[in-house]
Coordinates of N, CA, C and O in Angstrom, one line a residue:
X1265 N 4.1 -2.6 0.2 CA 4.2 -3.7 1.1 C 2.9 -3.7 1.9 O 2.4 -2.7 2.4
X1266 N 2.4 -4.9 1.9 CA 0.8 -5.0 2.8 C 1.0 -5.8 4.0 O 0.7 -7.0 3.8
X1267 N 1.4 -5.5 5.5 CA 1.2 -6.1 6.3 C -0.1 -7.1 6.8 O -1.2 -6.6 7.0
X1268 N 0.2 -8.5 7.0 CA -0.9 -8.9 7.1 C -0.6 -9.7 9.0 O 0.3 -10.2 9.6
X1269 N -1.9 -9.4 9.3 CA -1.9 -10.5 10.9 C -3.2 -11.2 11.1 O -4.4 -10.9 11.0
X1270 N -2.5 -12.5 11.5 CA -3.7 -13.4 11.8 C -4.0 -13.0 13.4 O -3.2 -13.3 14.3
X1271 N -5.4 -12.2 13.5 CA -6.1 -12.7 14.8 C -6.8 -13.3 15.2 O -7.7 -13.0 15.9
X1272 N -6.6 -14.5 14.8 CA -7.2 -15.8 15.1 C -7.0 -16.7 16.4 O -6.4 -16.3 17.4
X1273 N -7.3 -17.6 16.3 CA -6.6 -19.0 17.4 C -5.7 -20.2 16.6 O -5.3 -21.2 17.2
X1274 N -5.5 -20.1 15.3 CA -5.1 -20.7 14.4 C -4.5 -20.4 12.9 O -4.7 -19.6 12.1
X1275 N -3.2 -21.7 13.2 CA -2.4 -21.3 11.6 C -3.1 -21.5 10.9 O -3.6 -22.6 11.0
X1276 N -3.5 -20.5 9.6 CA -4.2 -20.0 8.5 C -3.3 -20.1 7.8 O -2.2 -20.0 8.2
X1277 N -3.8 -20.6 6.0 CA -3.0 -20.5 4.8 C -4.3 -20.7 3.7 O -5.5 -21.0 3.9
X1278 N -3.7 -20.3 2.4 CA -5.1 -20.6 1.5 C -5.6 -19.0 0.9 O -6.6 -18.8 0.3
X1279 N -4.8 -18.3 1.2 CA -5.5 -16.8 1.2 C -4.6 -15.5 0.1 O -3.4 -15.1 0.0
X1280 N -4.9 -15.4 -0.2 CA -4.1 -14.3 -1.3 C -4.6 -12.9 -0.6 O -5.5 -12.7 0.2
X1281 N -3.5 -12.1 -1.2 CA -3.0 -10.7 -0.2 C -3.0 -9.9 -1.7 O -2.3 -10.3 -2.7
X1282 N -3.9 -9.0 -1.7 CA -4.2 -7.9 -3.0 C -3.8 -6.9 -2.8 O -3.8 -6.5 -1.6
X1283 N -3.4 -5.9 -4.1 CA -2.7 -4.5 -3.9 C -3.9 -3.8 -5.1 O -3.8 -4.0 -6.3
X1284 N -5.3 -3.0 -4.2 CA -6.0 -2.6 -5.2 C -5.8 -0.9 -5.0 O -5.4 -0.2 -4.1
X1285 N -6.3 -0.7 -6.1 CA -6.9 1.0 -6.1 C -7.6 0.9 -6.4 O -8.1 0.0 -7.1
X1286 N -8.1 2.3 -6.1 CA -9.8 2.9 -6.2 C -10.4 2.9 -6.5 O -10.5 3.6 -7.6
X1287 N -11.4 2.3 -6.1 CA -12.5 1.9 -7.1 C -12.8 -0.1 -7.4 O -13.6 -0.8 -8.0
X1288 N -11.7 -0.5 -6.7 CA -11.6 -1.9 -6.3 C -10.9 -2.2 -7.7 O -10.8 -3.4 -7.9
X1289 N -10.3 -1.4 -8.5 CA -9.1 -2.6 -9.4 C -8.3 -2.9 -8.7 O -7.9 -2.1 -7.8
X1290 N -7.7 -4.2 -9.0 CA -6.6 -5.1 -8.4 C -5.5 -4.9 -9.0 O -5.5 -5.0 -10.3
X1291 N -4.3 -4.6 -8.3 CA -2.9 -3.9 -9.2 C -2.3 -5.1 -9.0 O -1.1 -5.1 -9.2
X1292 N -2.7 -5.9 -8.8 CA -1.4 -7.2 -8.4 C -1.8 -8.0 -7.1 O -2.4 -7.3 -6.3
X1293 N -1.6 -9.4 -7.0 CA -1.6 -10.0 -6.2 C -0.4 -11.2 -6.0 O 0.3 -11.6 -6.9
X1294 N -0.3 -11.6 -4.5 CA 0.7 -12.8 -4.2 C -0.2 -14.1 -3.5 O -1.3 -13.7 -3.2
X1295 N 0.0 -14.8 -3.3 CA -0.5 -16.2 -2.2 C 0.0 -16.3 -0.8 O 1.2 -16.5 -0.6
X1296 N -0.9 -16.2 0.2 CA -0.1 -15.7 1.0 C 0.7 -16.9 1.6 O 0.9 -17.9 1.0
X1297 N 1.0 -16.6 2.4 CA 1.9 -18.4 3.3 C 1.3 -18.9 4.6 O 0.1 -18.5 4.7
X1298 N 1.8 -19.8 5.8 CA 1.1 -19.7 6.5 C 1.5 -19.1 7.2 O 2.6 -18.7 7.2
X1299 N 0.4 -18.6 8.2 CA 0.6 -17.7 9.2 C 0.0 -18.0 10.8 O -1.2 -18.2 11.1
X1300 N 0.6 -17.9 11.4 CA 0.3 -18.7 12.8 C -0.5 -17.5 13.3 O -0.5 -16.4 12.8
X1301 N -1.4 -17.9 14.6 CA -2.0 -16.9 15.7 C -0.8 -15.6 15.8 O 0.3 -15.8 16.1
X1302 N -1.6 -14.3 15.5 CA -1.0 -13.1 16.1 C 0.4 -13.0 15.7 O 1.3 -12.7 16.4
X1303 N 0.6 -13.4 14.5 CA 1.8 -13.3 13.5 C 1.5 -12.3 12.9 O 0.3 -12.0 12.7
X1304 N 2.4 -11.6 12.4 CA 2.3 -10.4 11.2 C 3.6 -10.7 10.2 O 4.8 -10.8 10.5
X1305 N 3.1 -10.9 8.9 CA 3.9 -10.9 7.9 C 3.9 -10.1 7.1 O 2.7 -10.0 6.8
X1306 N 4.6 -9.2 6.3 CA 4.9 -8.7 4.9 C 4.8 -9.0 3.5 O 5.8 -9.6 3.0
X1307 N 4.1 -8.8 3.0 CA 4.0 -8.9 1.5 C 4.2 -8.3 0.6 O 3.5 -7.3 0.4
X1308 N 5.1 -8.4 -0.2 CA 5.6 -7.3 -1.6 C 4.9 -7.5 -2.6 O 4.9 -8.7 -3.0
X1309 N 3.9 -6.6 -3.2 CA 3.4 -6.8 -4.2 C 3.8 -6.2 -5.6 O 3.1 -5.3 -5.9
X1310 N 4.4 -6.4 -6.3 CA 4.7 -5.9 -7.6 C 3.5 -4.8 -7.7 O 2.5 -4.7 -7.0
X1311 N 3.9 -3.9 -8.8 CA 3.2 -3.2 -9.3 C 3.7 -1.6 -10.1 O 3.8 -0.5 -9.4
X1312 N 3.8 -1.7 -11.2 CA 4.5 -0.9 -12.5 C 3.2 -0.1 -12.5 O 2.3 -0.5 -13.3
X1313 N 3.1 1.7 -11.4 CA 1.7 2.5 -12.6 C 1.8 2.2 -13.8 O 2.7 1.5 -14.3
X1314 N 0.6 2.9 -14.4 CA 0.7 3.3 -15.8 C 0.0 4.2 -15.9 O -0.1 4.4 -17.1
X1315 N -0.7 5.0 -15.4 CA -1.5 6.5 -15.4 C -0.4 7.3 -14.1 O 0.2 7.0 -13.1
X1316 N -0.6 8.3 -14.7 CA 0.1 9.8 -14.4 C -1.0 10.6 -12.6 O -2.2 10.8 -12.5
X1317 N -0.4 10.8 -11.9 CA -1.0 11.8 -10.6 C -1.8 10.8 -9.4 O -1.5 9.7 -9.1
X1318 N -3.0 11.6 -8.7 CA -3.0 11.2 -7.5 C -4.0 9.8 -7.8 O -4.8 9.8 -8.8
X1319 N -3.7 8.7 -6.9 CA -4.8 7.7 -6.3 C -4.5 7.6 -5.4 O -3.8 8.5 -4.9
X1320 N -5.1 6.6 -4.8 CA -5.5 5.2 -3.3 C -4.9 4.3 -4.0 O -5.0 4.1 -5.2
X1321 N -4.0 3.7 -3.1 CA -4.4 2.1 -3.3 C -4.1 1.2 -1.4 O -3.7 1.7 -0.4
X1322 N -4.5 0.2 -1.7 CA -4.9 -0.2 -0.3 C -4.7 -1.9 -0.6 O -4.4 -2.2 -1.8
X1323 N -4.8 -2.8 0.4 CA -4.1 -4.3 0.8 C -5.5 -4.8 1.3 O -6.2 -4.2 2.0
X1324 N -5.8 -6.0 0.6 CA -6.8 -6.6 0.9 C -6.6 -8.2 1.1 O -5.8 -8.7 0.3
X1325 N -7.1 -8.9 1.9 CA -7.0 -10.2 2.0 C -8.2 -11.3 1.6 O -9.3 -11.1 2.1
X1326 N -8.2 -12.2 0.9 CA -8.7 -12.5 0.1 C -9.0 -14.4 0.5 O -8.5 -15.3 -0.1
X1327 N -9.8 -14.6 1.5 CA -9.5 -16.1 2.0 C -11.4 -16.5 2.5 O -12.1 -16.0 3.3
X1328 N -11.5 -17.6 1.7 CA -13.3 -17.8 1.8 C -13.3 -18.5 2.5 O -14.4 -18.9 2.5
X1329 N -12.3 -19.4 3.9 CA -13.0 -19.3 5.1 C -12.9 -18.7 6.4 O -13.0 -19.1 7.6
X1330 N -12.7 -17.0 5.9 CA -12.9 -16.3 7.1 C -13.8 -16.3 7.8 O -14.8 -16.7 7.4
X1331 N -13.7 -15.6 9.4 CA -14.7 -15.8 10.3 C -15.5 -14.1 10.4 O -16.7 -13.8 10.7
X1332 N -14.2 -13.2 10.0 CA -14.2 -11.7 10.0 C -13.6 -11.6 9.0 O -12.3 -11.8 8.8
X1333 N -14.7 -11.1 7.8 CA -14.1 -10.6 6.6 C -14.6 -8.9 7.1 O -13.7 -8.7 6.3
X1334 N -14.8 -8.3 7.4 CA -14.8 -6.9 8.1 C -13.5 -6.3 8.1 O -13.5 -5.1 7.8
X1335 N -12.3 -6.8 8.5 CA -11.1 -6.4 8.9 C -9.6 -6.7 8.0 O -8.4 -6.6 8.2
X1336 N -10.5 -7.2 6.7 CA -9.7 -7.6 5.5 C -8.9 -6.6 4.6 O -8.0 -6.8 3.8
X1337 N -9.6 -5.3 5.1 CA -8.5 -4.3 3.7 C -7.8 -3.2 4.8 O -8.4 -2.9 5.9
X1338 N -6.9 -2.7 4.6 CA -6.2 -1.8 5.0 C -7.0 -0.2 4.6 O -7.7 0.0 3.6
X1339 N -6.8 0.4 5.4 CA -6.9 1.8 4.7 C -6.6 2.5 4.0 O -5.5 3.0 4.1
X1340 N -7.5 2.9 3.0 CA -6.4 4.2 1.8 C -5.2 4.7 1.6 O -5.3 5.8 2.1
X1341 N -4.3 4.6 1.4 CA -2.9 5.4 1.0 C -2.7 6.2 0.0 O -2.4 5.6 -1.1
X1342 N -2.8 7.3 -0.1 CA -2.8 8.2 -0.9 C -1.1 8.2 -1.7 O -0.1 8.3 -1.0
X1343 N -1.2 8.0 -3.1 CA -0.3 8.2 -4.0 C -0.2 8.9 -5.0 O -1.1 8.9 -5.8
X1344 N 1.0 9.8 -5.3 CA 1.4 10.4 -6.6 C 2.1 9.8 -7.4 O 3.3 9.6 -7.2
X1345 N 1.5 9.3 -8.6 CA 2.5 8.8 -9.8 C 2.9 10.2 -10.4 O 2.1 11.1 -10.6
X1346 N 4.7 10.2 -10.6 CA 4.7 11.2 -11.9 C 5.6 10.4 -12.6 O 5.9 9.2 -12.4
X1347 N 6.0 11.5 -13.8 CA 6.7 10.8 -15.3 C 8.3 10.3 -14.9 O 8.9 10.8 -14.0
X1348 N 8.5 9.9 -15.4 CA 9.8 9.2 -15.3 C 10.5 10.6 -15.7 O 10.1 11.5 -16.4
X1349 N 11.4 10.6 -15.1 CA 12.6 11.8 -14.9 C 12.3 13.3 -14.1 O 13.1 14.3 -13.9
X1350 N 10.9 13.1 -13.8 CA 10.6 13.4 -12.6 C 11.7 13.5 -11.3 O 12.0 12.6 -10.6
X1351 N 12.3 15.0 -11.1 CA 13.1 14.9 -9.7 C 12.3 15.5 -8.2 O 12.3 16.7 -7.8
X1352 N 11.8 14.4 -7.5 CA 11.1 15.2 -6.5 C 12.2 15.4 -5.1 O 12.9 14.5 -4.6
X1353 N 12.2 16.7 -4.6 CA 12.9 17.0 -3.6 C 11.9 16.6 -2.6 O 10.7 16.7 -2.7
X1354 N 12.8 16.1 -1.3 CA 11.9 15.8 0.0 C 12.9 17.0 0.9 O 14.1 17.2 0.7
X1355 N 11.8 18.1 2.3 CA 12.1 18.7 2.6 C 12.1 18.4 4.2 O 11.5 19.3 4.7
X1356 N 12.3 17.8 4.8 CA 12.5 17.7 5.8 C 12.6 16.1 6.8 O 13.5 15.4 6.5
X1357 N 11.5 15.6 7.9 CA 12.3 14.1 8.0 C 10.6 13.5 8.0 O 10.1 12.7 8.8
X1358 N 9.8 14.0 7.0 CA 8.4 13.4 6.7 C 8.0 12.8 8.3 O 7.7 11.6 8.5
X1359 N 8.1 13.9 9.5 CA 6.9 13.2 10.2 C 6.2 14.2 11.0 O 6.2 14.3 12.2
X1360 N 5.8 14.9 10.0 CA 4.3 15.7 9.5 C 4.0 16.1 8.7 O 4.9 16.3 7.9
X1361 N 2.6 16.4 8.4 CA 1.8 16.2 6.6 C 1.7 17.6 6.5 O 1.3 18.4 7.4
X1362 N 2.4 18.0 5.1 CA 2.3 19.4 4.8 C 1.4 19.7 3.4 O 1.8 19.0 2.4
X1363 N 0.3 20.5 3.2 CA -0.2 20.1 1.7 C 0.3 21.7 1.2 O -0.1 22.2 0.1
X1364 N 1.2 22.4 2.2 CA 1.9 23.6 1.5 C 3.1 23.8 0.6 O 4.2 23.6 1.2
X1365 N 3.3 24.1 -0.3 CA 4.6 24.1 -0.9 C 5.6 24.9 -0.5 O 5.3 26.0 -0.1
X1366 N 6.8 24.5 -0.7 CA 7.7 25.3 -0.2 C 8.2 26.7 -1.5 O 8.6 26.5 -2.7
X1367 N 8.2 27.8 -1.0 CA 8.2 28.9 -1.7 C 9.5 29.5 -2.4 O 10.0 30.6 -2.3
X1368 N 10.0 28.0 -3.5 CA 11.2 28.0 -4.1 C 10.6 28.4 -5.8 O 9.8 27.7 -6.4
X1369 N 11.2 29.6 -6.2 CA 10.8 29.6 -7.6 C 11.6 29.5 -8.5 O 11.4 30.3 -9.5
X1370 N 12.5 28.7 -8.6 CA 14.1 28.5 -9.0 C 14.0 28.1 -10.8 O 14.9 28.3 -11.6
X1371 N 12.3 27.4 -11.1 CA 12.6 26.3 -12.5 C 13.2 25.5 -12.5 O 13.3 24.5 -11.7
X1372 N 13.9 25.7 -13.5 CA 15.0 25.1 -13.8 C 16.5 25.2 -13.4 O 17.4 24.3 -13.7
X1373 N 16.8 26.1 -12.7 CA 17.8 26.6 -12.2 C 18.3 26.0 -10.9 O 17.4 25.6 -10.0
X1374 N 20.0 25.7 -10.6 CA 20.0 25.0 -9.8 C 20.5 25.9 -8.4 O 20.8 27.1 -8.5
X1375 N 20.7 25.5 -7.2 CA 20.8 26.0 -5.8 C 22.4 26.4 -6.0 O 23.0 26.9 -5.0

């Protein structure tokens, strides 16, 4: 999802809302709608990986009569694709970043 907000003085339309990764390929795009002064809208972008492990990808807005194209992409978001049947456990209520693993050496074996 790419949050978008007009800081403008005016309803804006005409502009497409992009879902790229790194390196500036474009995973998909929508058209955005209008958006009045200091509105914030949501945008779903499709998009099916197809490579395996870590990227970026990031929300860009795409409209040639901006006044401030400077403030058009979002910041990096760091992603893991893995393979389908892939079971990832989540350990706690995700609000703080841990790059430690938790010290379960189970395999395949269940709890």
């Amino acid at each position: 999802m790419v949050s978008v907000r007009n800081t403008g003085l005016s309803t804006e339309n005409g502009y497409t809302v992009q879902l790229l990764q790194t390196g500036g390929v474009e995973l998909g795009w929508v058209a955005g709608t209008p958006i009045a002064p200091q509105e914030i809208i949501e945008f779903t972008i499709p998009w099916t990986p197809t490579v395996l492990g870590d990227t970026e990808i990031s929300g860009k807005i795409m409209w040639a009569d901006d006044d401030n194209p400077g403030n058009n992409e979002t910041a990096p978001f760091s992603v893991t694709v893995v393979d389908t049947g892939v079971l990832v456990a989540e350990i706690g209520t995700a609000t703080t970043a841990s790059h430690y693993y938790s010290p379960y050496g189970t395999g395949d074996q269940s709890f």
